[in-house]
Structure formats: C-alpha cells, structure tokens
Coordinates of N, CA and C and ligand atoms in Angstrom, one line a residue:
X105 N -2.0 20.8 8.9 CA -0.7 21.2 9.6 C 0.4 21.0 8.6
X106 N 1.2 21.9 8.0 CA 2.4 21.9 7.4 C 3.6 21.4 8.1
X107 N 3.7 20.4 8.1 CA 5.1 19.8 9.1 C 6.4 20.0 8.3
X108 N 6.7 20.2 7.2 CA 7.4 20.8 6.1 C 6.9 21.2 4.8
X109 N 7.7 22.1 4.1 CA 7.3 22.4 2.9 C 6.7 21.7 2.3
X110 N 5.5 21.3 1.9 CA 4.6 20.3 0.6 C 4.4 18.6 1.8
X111 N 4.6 19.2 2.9 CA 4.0 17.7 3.7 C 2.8 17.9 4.4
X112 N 1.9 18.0 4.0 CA 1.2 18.2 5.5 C -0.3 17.2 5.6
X113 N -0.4 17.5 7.0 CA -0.8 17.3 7.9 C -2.2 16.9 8.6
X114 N -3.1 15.9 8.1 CA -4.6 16.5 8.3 C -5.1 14.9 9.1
X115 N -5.2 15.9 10.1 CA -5.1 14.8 11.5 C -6.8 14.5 11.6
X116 N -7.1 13.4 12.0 CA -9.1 12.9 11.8 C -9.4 13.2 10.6
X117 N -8.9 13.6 9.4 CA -9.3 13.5 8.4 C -10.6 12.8 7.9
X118 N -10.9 11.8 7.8 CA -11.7 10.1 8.2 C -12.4 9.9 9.5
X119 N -13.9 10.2 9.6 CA -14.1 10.5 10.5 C -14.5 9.2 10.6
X120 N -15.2 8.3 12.5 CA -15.5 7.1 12.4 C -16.2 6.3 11.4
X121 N -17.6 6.9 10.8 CA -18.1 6.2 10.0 C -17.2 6.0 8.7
X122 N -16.8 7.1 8.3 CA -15.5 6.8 7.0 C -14.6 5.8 7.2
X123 N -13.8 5.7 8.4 CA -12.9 4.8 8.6 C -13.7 3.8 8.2
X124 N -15.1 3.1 9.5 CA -15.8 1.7 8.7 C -15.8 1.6 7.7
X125 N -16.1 2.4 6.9 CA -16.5 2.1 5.7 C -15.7 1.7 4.5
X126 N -13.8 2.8 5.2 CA -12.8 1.8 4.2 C -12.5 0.5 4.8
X127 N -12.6 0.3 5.8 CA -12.4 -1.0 6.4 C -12.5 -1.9 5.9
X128 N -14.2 -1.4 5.8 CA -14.8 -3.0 5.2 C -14.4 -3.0 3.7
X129 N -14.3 -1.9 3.1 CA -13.9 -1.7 1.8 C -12.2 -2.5 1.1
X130 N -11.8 -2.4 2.7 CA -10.0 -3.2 2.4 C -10.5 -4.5 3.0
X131 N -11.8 -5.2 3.7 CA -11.7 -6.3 3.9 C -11.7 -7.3 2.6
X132 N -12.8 -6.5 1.6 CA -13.2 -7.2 0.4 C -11.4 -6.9 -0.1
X133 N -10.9 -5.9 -0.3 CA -9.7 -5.9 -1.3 C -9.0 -7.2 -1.2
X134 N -8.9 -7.1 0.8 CA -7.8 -8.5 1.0 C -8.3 -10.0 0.7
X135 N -9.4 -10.1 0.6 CA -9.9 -11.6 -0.2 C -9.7 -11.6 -1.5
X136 N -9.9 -11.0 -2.0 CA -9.9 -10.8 -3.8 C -8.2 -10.8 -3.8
X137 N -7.4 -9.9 -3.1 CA -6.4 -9.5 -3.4 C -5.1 -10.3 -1.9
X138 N -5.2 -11.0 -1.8 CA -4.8 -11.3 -0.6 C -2.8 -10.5 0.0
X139 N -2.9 -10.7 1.1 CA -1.5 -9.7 1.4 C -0.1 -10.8 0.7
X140 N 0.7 -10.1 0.7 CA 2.3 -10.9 0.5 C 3.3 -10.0 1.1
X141 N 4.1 -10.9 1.1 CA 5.1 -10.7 1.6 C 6.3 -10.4 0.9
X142 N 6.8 -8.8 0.4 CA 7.6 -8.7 -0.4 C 9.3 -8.6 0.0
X143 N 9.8 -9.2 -1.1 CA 11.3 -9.3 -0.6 C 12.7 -8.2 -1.6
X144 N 13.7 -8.2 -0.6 CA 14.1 -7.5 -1.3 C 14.9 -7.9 -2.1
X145 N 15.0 -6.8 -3.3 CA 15.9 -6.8 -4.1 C 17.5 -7.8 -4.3
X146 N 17.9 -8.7 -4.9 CA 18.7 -9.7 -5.4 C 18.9 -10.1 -3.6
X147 N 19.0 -9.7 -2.6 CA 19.3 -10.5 -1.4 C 18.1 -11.8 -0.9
X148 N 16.6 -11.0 -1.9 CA 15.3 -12.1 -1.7 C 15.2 -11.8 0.0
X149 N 15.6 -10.7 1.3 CA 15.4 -11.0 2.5 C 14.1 -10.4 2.6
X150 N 13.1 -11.3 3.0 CA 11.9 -10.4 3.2 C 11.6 -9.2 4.1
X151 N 10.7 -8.5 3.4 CA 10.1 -7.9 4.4 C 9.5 -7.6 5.6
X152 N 9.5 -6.8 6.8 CA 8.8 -7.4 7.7 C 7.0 -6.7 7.4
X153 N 6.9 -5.9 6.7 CA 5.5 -5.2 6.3 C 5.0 -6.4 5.3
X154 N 3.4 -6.6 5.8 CA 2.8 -7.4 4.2 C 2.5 -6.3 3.3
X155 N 2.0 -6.8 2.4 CA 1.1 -5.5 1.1 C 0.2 -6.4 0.2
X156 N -0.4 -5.2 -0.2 CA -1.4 -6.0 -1.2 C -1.9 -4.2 -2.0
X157 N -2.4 -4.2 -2.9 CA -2.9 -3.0 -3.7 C -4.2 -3.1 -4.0
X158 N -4.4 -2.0 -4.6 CA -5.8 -1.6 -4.9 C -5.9 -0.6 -6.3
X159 N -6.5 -0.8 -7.7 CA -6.0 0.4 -8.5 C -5.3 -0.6 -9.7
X160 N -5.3 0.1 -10.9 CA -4.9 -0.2 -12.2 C -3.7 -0.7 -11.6
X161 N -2.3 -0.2 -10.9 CA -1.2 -0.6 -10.8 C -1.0 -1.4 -9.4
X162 N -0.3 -1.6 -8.8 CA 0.2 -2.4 -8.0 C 1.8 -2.5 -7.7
X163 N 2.4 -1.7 -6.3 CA 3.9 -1.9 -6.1 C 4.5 -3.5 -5.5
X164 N 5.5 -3.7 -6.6 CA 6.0 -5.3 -5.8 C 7.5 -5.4 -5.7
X165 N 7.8 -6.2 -4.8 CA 9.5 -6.2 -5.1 C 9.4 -7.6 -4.5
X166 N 10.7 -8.7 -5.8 CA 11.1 -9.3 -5.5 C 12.8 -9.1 -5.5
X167 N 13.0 -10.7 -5.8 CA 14.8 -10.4 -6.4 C 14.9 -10.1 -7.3
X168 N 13.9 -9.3 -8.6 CA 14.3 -9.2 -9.8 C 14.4 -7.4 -9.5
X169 N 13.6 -6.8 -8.3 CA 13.6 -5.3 -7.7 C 12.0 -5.4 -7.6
X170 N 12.0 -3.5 -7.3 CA 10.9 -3.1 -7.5 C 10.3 -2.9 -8.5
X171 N 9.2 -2.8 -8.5 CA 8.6 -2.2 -9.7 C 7.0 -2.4 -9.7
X172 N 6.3 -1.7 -10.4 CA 5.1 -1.7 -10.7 C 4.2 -2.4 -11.5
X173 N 3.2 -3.0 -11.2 CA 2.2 -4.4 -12.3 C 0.9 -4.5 -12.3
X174 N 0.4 -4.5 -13.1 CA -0.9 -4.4 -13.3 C -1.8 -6.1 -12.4
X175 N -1.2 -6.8 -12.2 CA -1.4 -8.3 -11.0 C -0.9 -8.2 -10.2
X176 N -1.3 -9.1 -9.3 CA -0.9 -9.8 -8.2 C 0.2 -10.7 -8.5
X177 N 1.6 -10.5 -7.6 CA 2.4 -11.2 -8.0 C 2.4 -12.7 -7.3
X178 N 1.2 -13.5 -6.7 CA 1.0 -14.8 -6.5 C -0.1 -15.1 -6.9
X179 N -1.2 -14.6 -7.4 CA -2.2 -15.1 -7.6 C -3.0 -15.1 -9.2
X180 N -1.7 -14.2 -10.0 CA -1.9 -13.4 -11.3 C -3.2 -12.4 -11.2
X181 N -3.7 -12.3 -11.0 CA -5.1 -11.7 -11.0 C -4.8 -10.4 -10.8
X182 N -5.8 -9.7 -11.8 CA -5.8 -8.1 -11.7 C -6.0 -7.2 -10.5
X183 N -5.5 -6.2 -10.0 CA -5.6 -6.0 -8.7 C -7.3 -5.3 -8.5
X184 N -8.0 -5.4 -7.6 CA -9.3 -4.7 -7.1 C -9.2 -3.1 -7.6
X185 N -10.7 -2.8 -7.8 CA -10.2 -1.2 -7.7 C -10.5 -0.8 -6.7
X186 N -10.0 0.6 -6.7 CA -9.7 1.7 -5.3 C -11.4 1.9 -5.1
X187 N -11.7 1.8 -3.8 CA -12.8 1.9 -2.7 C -12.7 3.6 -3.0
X188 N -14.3 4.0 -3.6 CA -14.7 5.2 -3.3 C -14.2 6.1 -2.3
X189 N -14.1 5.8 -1.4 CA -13.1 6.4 -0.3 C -12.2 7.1 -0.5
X190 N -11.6 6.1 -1.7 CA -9.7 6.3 -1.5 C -10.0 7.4 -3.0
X191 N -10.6 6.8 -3.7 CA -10.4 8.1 -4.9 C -11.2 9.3 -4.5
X192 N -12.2 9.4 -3.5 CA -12.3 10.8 -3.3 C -11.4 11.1 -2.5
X193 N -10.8 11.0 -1.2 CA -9.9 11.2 -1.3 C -8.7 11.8 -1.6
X194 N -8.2 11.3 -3.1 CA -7.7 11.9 -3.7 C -8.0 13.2 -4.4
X195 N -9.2 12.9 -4.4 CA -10.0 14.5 -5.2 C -9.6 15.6 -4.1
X196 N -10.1 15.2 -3.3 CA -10.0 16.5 -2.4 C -8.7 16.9 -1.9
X197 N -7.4 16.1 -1.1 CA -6.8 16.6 -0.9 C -5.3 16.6 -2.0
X198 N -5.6 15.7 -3.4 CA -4.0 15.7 -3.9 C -3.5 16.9 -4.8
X199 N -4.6 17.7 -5.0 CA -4.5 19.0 -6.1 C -3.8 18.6 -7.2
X200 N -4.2 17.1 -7.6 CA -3.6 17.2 -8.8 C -4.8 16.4 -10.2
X201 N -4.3 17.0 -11.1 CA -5.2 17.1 -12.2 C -5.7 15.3 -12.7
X202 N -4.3 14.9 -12.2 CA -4.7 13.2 -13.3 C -5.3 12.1 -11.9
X203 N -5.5 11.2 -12.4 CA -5.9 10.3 -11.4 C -5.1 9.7 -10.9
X204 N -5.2 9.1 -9.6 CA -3.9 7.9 -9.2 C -4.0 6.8 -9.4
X205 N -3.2 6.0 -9.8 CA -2.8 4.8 -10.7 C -2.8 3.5 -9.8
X206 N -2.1 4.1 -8.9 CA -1.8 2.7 -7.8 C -2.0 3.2 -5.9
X207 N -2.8 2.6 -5.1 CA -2.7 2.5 -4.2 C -2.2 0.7 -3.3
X208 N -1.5 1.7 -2.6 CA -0.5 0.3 -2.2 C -1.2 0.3 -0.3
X209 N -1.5 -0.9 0.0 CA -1.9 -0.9 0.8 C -0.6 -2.0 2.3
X210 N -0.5 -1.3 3.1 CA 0.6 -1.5 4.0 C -0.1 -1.9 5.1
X211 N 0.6 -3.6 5.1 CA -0.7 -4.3 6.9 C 0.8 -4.4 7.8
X212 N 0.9 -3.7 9.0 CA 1.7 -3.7 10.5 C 1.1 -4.3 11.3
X213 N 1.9 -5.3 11.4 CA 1.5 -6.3 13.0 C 2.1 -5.4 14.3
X214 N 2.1 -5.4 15.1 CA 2.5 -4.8 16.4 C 4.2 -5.1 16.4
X215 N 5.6 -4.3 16.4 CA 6.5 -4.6 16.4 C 7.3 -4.5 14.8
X216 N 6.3 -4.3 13.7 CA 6.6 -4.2 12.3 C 7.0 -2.7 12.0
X217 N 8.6 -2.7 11.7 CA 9.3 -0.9 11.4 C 9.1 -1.1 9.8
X218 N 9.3 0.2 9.1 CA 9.8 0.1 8.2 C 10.9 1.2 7.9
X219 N 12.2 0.5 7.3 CA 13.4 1.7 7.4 C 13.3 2.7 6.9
X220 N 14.6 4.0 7.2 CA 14.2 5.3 6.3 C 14.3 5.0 4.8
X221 N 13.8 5.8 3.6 CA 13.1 5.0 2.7 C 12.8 6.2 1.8
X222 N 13.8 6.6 0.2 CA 12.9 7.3 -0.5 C 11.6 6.6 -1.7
X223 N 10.9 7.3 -1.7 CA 9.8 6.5 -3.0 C 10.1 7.3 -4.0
X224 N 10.5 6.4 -5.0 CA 11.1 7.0 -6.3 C 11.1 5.9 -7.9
X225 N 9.6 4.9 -7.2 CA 9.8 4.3 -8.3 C 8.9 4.2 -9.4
X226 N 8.5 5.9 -9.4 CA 7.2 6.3 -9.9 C 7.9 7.2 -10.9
X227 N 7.2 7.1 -11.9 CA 7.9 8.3 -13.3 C 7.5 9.6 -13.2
X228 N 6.8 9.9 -12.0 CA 6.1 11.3 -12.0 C 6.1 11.3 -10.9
X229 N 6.9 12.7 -10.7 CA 7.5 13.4 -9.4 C 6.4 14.4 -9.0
X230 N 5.6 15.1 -10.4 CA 5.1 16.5 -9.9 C 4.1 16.0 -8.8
X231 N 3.4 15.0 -9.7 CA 2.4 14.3 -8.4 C 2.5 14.0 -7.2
X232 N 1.9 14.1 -6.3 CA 1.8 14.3 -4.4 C 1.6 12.5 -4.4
X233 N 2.3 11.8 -3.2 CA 1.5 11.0 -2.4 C 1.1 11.2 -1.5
X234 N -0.3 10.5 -1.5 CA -1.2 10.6 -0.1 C -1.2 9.5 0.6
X235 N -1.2 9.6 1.7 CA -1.3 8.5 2.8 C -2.5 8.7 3.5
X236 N -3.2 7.3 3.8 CA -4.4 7.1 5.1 C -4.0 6.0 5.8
X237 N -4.3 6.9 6.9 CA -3.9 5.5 8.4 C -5.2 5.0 8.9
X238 N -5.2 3.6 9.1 CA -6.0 3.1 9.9 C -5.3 1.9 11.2
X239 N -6.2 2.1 12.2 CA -5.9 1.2 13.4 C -4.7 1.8 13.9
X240 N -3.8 1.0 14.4 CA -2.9 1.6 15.5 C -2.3 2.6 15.3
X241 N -1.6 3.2 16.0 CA -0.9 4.2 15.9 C 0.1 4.7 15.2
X242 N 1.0 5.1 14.1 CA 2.0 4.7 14.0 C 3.2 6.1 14.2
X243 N 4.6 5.4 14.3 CA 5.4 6.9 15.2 C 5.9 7.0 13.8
X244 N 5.7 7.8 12.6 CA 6.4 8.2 11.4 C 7.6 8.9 11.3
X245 N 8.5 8.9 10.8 CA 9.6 9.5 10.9 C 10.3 9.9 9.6
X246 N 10.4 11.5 9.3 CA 10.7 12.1 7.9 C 11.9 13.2 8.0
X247 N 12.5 13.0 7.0 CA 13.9 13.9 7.2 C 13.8 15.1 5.7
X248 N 15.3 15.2 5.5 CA 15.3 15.8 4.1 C 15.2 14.7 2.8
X249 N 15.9 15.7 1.7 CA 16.3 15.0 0.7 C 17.8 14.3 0.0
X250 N 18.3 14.2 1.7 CA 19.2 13.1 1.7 C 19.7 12.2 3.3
X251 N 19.9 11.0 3.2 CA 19.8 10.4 4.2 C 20.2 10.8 4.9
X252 N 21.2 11.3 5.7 CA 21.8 12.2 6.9 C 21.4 13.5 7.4
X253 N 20.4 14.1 6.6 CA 19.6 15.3 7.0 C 18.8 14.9 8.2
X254 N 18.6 15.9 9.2 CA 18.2 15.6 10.6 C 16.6 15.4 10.0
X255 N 15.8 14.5 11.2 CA 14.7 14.0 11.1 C 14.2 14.4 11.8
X256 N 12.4 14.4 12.2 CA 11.5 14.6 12.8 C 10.5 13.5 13.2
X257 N 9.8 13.1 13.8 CA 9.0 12.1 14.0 C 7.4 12.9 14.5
X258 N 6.3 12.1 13.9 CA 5.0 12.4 14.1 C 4.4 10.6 14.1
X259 N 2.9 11.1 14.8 CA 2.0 10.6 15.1 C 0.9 10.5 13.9
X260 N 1.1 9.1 13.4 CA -0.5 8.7 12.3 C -1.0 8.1 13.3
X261 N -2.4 8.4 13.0 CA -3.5 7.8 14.6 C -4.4 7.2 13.0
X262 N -5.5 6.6 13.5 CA -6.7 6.0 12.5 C -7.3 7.5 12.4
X263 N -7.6 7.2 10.9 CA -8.0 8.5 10.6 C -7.3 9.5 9.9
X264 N -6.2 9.5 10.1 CA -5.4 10.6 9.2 C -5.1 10.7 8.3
X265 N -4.6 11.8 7.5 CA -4.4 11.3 6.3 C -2.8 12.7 6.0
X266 N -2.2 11.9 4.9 CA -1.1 12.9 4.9 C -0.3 13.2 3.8
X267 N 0.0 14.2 3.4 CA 0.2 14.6 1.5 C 1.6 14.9 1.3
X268 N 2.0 14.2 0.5 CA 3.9 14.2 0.4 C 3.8 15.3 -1.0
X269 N 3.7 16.4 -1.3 CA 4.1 17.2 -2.5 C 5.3 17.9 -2.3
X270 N 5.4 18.1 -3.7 CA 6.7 19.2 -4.3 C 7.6 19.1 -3.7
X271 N 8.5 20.1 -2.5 CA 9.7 19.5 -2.0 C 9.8 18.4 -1.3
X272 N 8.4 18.3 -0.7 CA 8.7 17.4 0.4 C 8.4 15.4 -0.7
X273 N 8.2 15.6 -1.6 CA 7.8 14.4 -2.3 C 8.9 13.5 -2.7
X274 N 10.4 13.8 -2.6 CA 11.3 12.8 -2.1 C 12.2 12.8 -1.2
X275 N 11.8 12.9 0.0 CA 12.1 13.0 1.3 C 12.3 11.2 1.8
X276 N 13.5 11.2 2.8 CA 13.7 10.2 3.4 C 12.6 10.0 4.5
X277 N 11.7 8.6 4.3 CA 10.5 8.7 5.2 C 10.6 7.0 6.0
X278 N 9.8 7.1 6.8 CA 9.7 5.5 7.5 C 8.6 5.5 8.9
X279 N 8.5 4.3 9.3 CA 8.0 4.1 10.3 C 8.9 2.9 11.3
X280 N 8.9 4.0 12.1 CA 9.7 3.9 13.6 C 9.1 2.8 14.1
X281 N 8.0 2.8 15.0 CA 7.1 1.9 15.6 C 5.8 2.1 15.6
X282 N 5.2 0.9 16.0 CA 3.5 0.5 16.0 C 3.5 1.0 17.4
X283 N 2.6 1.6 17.5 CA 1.9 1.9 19.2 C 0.8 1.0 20.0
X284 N 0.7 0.8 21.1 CA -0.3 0.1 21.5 C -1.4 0.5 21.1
X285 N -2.1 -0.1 21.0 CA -3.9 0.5 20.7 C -4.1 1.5 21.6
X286 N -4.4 2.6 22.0 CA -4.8 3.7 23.0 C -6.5 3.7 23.3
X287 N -6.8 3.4 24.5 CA -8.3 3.2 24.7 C -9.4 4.4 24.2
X288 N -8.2 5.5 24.4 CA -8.7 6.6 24.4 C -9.1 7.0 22.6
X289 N -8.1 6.5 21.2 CA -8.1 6.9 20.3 C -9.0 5.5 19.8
X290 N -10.3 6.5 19.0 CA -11.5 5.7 18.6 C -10.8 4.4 16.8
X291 N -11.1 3.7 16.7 CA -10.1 2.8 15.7 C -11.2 1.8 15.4
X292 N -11.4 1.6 13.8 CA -12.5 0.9 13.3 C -12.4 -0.3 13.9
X293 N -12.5 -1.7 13.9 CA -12.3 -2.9 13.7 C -11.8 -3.1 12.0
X294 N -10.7 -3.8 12.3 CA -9.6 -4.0 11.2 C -10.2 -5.4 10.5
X295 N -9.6 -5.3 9.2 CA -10.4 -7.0 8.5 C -9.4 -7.9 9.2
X296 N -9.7 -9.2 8.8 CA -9.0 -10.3 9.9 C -7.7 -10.0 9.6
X297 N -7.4 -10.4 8.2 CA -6.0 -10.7 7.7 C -5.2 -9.2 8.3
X298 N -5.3 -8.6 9.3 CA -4.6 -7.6 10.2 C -4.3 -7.8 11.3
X299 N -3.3 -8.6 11.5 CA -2.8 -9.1 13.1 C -3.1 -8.0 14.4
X300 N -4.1 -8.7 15.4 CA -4.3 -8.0 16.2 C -3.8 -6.7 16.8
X301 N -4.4 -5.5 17.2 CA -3.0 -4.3 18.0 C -2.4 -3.7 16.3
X302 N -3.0 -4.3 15.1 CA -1.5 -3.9 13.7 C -2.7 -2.5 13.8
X303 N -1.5 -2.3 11.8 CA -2.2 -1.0 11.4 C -2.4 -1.5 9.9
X304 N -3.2 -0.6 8.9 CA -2.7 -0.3 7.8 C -2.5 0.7 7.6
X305 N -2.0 1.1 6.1 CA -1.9 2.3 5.7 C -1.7 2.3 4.1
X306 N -2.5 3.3 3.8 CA -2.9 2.9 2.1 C -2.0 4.3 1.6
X307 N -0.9 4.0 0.7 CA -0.6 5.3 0.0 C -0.9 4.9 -1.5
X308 N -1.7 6.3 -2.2 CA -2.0 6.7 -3.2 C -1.1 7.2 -4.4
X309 N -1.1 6.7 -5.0 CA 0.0 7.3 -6.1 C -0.3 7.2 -7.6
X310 N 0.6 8.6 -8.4 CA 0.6 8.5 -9.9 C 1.6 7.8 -10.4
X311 N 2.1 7.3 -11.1 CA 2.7 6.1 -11.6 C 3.7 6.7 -12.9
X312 N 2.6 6.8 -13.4 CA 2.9 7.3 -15.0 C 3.1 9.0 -15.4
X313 N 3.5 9.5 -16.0 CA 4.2 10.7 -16.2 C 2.6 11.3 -16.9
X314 N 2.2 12.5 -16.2 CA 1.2 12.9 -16.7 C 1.6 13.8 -18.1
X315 N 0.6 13.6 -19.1 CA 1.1 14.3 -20.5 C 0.2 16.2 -20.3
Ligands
LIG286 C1 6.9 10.9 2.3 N1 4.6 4.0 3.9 O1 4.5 2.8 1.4 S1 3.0 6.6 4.8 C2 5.4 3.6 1.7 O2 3.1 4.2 7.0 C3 5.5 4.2 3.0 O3 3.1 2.7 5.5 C4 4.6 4.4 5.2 O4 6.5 4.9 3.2 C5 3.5 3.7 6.0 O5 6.3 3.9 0.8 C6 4.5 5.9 5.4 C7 3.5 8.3 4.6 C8 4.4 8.5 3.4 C9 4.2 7.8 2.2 C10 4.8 8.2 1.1 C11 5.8 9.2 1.1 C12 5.3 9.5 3.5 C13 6.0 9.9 2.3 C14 6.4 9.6 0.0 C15 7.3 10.7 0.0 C16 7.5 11.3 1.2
LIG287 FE1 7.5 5.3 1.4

C-alpha cells in the first residue's frame, strides 16, 4: 500500500513463524547488547523509548548529540549482527544496491510516544529505511517535508513492515501511541527485557554514502 510517494505499506509482511523467529533472534541481541536509555542532546533529558542495535553501526544520542558507533555506548562492546531476518528483509523490500549498516532496534512499554521527528543523521539520503513491527500495536503518524505540513496516522500491527524511500525518506514521522494488545491480532511472545502490552520496532538503515 502506497500511503505516499516512496512510503509504503506491507501490512503481515512477517508471517507468525517469521515474527518467532526474529524474536527470539532480538532476544539473544538484547543479552549481548542490552537496551539504554538515550538522552537528549546538551539538555541530557532522557528519552522515553529504550534502544539497543544490531549491525556494523549503531544510533546513540547523548549530550554530546546524535550520532552513529560501531559499540555500545555502556558496555563498549561491538554491536551483534543483524538476525537473517532483518538482512533478508532488506534484500527483498529496500531496492537498494548496498547493504544496511545499522539496524536500530526500538523497545515501547505501553504509554511510550515518540515525537514528530526527521531521520537525517545518515549521509545517504538515496537509500530507503525500512521498518519492522513487532508486538503491540502502534498508531504512526507521518506528515510532509516540513513540520507544519498536515499529517496522517496508520496502524503498525506485529508483522509489518514499512519502506521510507525517495520523497517520502525525510518526512516528519513519530509514534502517537501504544495500543492495547488486541486478542484478535496474532503477536509473537516478546523477549523479557520488553515491558509487558510494549512493542518493538527495528529500523534498517544505510549510514554511509554509497560510492
Ligand atoms: C519515515 N521509529 O527509529 S518506524 C526511528 O516505530 C523511528 O519506532 C518509529 O522513527 C518506530 O527513527 C517509526 C517507521 C519509520 C522509520 C523511519 C523513517 C518511518 C520513517 C524515516 C523516514 C521517514
Ligand atoms: Fe524516525
């Protein structure tokens, strides 16, 4: 589903057995790689989202900013690599030629937003990011390519997955709210370090400027 130009839309993407199988795949990440808590830029006020990565690179922000690192910013350790999953994944839906560098992985407790928000701290624009949802719900919410451009909101359920390219790849984006778990929408069992009712969501990214 094209929800805008270069965003779209691939709803059950990850079928049950798939979801298990990144699950357990982000369970091992989060022992090796455990979550944190990143803060912002010179105010140090933290975040309410944890994170942890997966992949050559890794996104962190303290008070020094954002920026990208080959460790873990508490534990020094090199980050895990990306779960077969996530790089095929990428094969199939990012149509792009180089590999992705860094997957950043996003744990939501029940009640955890994240504001509108462009991603721009990547040196390579031509490249798409992809997103995969697991566990609860979440209400997404995407505008244009500047903050006051009117918005739209959708539904990431467990299972989906979703491709930010070309125009739509710096677009104002965020998450509104966590949804209750729905009895009805099928959702792997999450690794512990994911507060009951939360979610994750793993976005894939190129980093570095393809030559
Ligand atoms: C649209 N994550 O990690 S995923 C982020 O659900 C982030 O955790 C949200 O925004 C989450 O930066 C949204 C969907 C998404 C991710 C990256 C995008 C949408 C995007 C980049 C450009 C445009
Ligand atoms: Fe983002």
């Amino acid at each position: 589903i094209e929800l805008a130009p270069g965003l779209l839309h691939h709803p059950g993407y990850l079928d049950a057995g798939a979801q298990g199988a990144l699950a357990a795949g982000l369970a091992a990440i989060l022992r090796e790689a455990p979550p944190f808590t990143p803060t912002m830029p010179r105010t140090g006020k933290p975040f309410s989202v944890r994170m942890t990565n997966c992949g050559p690179l890794g996104w962190v922000s303290d008070r020094a900013g954002y920026r990208y690192q080959a460790t873990h910013p508490e534990t020094g350790r090199p980050w895990p690599a990306m779960p077969d999953a996530v790089t095929r994944a990428w094969a199939d839906l990012a149509s792009c030629p180089a590999e992705p560098e860094a997957c950043l992985v996003n744990l939501y407790a029940p009640g955890t937003r994240m504001g509108l928000h462009q991603d721009r701290d990547e040196d390579e624009f031509a490249a798409p990011v992809l997103s995969l949802s697991l566990g609860a719900t979440a209400l997404f919410r995407y505008g244009g390519l500047t903050r006051g451009a009117p918005t739209r909101s959708v539904r990431l359920d467990s299972g989906d997955a979703l491709v930010m390219a070309g125009p739509s790849r710096l677009i104002f984006h965020g998450v509104d709210r966590i949804l209750s778990p729905d009895l009805l929408a099928p959702m792997p069992a999450l690794p512990e370090a994911v507060p009951a009712g939360g979610r994750l969501n793993l976005t894939l990214r190129r980093v570095s400027a393809i030559r």
